[in-house]
Amino acid sequence: AQTKLPVGILPGEKPYATLAEMRQLKELGVDFMDSFLQVLPEDFKQLEMPKVIAPGHPWTPALIKQIEEWGADAIEATIFPHSLYRTPLVPGDFDLYRSLTRITKLPVADPTQKAIRPEEVAGLKEAGVNGLVIGAVVTGNTADTLRQATAKFRQAIDRLKE
């Protein structure tokens, strides 16, 4: 049996999708939306679709509470400055994830801003991260590298269940 994977969308930044456009996308089968809190239109609270909201960098505990109060269903851990994108994880990064996951009851997904390796997935789980959104930083830009990276991350996640 094939598992249905959720499909999400980033509604944009400039210009941002309208509430009506987002409702149309929901009808087409989009399961959730993902956005930075700072650009999220207030009327999106009316959107009957799960919302993954990112604090961006720099983040604070107060910003995480604001995301919760806004009505997020999950938090995207976009917590590193752009200058650290594509760099390897360092031990202190796990502490940073842990500090985020400890102040929220919401699930936290890591968007692989850093060059996370499959063998680091267990450390992310130990830090309280609930999921990964793998992107070009870890998948590369070709169909072949995407396929290979996805398979390696899938295996690493499956090993956590053993």
C-alpha positions as a printed Julia matrix, in Angstrom:
162×3 Matrix{Float64}:
  0.0    0.0     0.0
  1.32   3.41   -0.92
  1.34   6.07    1.78
 -0.06   9.47    0.85
  2.56  12.09    1.54
  1.33  15.54    2.51
  1.84  18.3    -0.02
  2.58  21.79    1.22
  2.99  25.16   -0.38
  4.84  28.38    0.39
  2.27  31.07   -0.49
  4.96  33.51   -1.56
  6.33  36.7    -0.14
  6.06  39.48   -2.69
  3.41  39.04   -3.95
  1.71  36.8    -1.38
 -1.16  34.5    -2.36
 -4.61  35.69   -1.4
 -6.94  33.85    0.93
 -9.15  32.96   -2.06
 -6.16  31.55   -3.98
 -5.15  29.47   -0.96
 -8.67  28.06   -0.7
 -8.48  27.07   -4.38
 -5.15  25.34   -3.76
 -6.71  23.43   -0.87
 -9.46  22.23   -3.22
 -6.74  21.05   -5.62
 -5.21  18.87   -2.9
 -2.64  21.05   -1.13
 -2.55  19.76    2.46
 -0.75  22.55    4.34
  0.89  25.93    3.97
  4.3   27.06    5.2
  5.23  30.68    5.82
  7.38  33.07    7.8
  5.32  34.72   10.53
  6.54  38.18    9.49
  4.85  38.0     6.07
  1.74  36.0     6.98
 -1.47  37.91    6.22
 -3.81  38.26    9.2
 -6.78  36.92    7.21
 -4.99  33.58    6.78
 -6.23  32.73   10.29
 -9.51  31.98    8.49
 -7.85  29.45    6.18
 -8.97  25.95    7.07
 -5.64  24.36    6.28
 -2.82  23.32    8.63
 -0.21  26.05    8.97
  3.51  25.53    9.45
  5.01  28.83   10.55
  8.68  29.79   10.7
 10.17  32.36   13.06
 13.2   33.14   10.92
 16.45  34.45   12.32
 16.9   35.86   14.86
 14.21  34.04   16.83
 13.2   34.47   20.44
 10.98  32.51   22.85
  8.48  35.38   22.62
  8.34  34.95   18.83
  7.68  31.22   19.24
  4.81  32.0    21.64
  3.46  34.48   19.09
  3.49  31.72   16.45
  1.56  29.45   18.82
 -0.96  32.19   19.59
 -1.38  32.89   15.88
 -2.71  29.37   15.49
  0.17  27.45   13.94
 -0.06  23.67   13.72
  3.73  23.25   13.58
  6.92  25.3    13.64
  9.52  25.26   10.9
 12.9   25.62   12.57
 14.34  28.34   10.33
 16.64  29.47   13.11
 20.04  30.01   11.51
 21.33  33.19    9.86
 21.73  33.0     6.11
 25.52  33.12    6.53
 25.37  29.63    8.1
 23.27  28.02    5.36
 24.94  24.97    3.81
 27.46  24.67    6.66
 27.82  21.45    8.68
 25.96  21.02   11.94
 28.11  21.64   15.03
 27.41  20.32   18.55
 25.97  23.65   19.69
 23.33  23.47   16.95
 21.67  20.54   18.7
 21.44  22.71   21.83
 19.81  25.44   19.75
 17.2   22.99   18.41
 16.66  21.69   21.95
 16.08  25.21   23.28
 13.43  25.73   20.6
 11.66  22.4    21.06
 11.53  22.79   24.84
  9.57  26.05   24.72
  6.78  24.83   22.44
  4.23  22.06   22.47
  3.95  22.26   18.69
  5.77  19.8    16.42
  9.03  21.22   15.06
 10.27  20.46   11.54
 13.82  21.19   10.41
 14.06  22.71    6.89
 17.7   21.65    6.4
 19.17  25.12    6.24
 22.42  23.48    7.29
 24.17  20.58    5.54
 22.56  17.93    7.73
 23.69  14.37    7.08
 21.43  11.32    7.43
 23.55  10.05   10.33
 22.63  13.23   12.26
 18.9   12.52   12.17
 19.04  10.65   15.5
 20.64  13.69   17.16
 17.89  15.91   15.79
 15.28  13.55   17.19
 17.03  13.58   20.58
 16.89  17.39   20.45
 13.11  17.17   20.0
 12.85  17.78   16.25
  9.8   15.92   14.89
 10.45  16.02   11.15
 12.58  17.15    8.24
 11.81  19.21    5.19
 14.74  18.31    3.0
 15.75  20.92    0.46
 18.49  21.63   -2.04
 21.07  22.15    0.71
 21.0   18.39    1.35
 19.48  17.01   -1.84
 21.47  18.77   -4.51
 19.88  20.04   -7.71
 19.5   17.01   -9.96
 16.94  14.24  -10.03
 19.7   11.74   -9.27
 21.05  13.54   -6.19
 17.48  14.19   -4.97
 16.65  10.49   -5.29
 19.85   9.4    -3.51
 19.52  11.9    -0.65
 15.85  11.14   -0.12
 16.57   7.41    0.09
 19.38   7.96    2.62
 17.22  10.2     4.83
 14.32   7.73    4.57
 16.63   4.92    5.74
 17.95   7.02    8.61
 14.43   7.88    9.76
 13.29   4.27    9.46
 16.23   3.17   11.65
 14.89   5.44   14.41
 11.74   3.29   14.52
 13.65   0.04   15.09
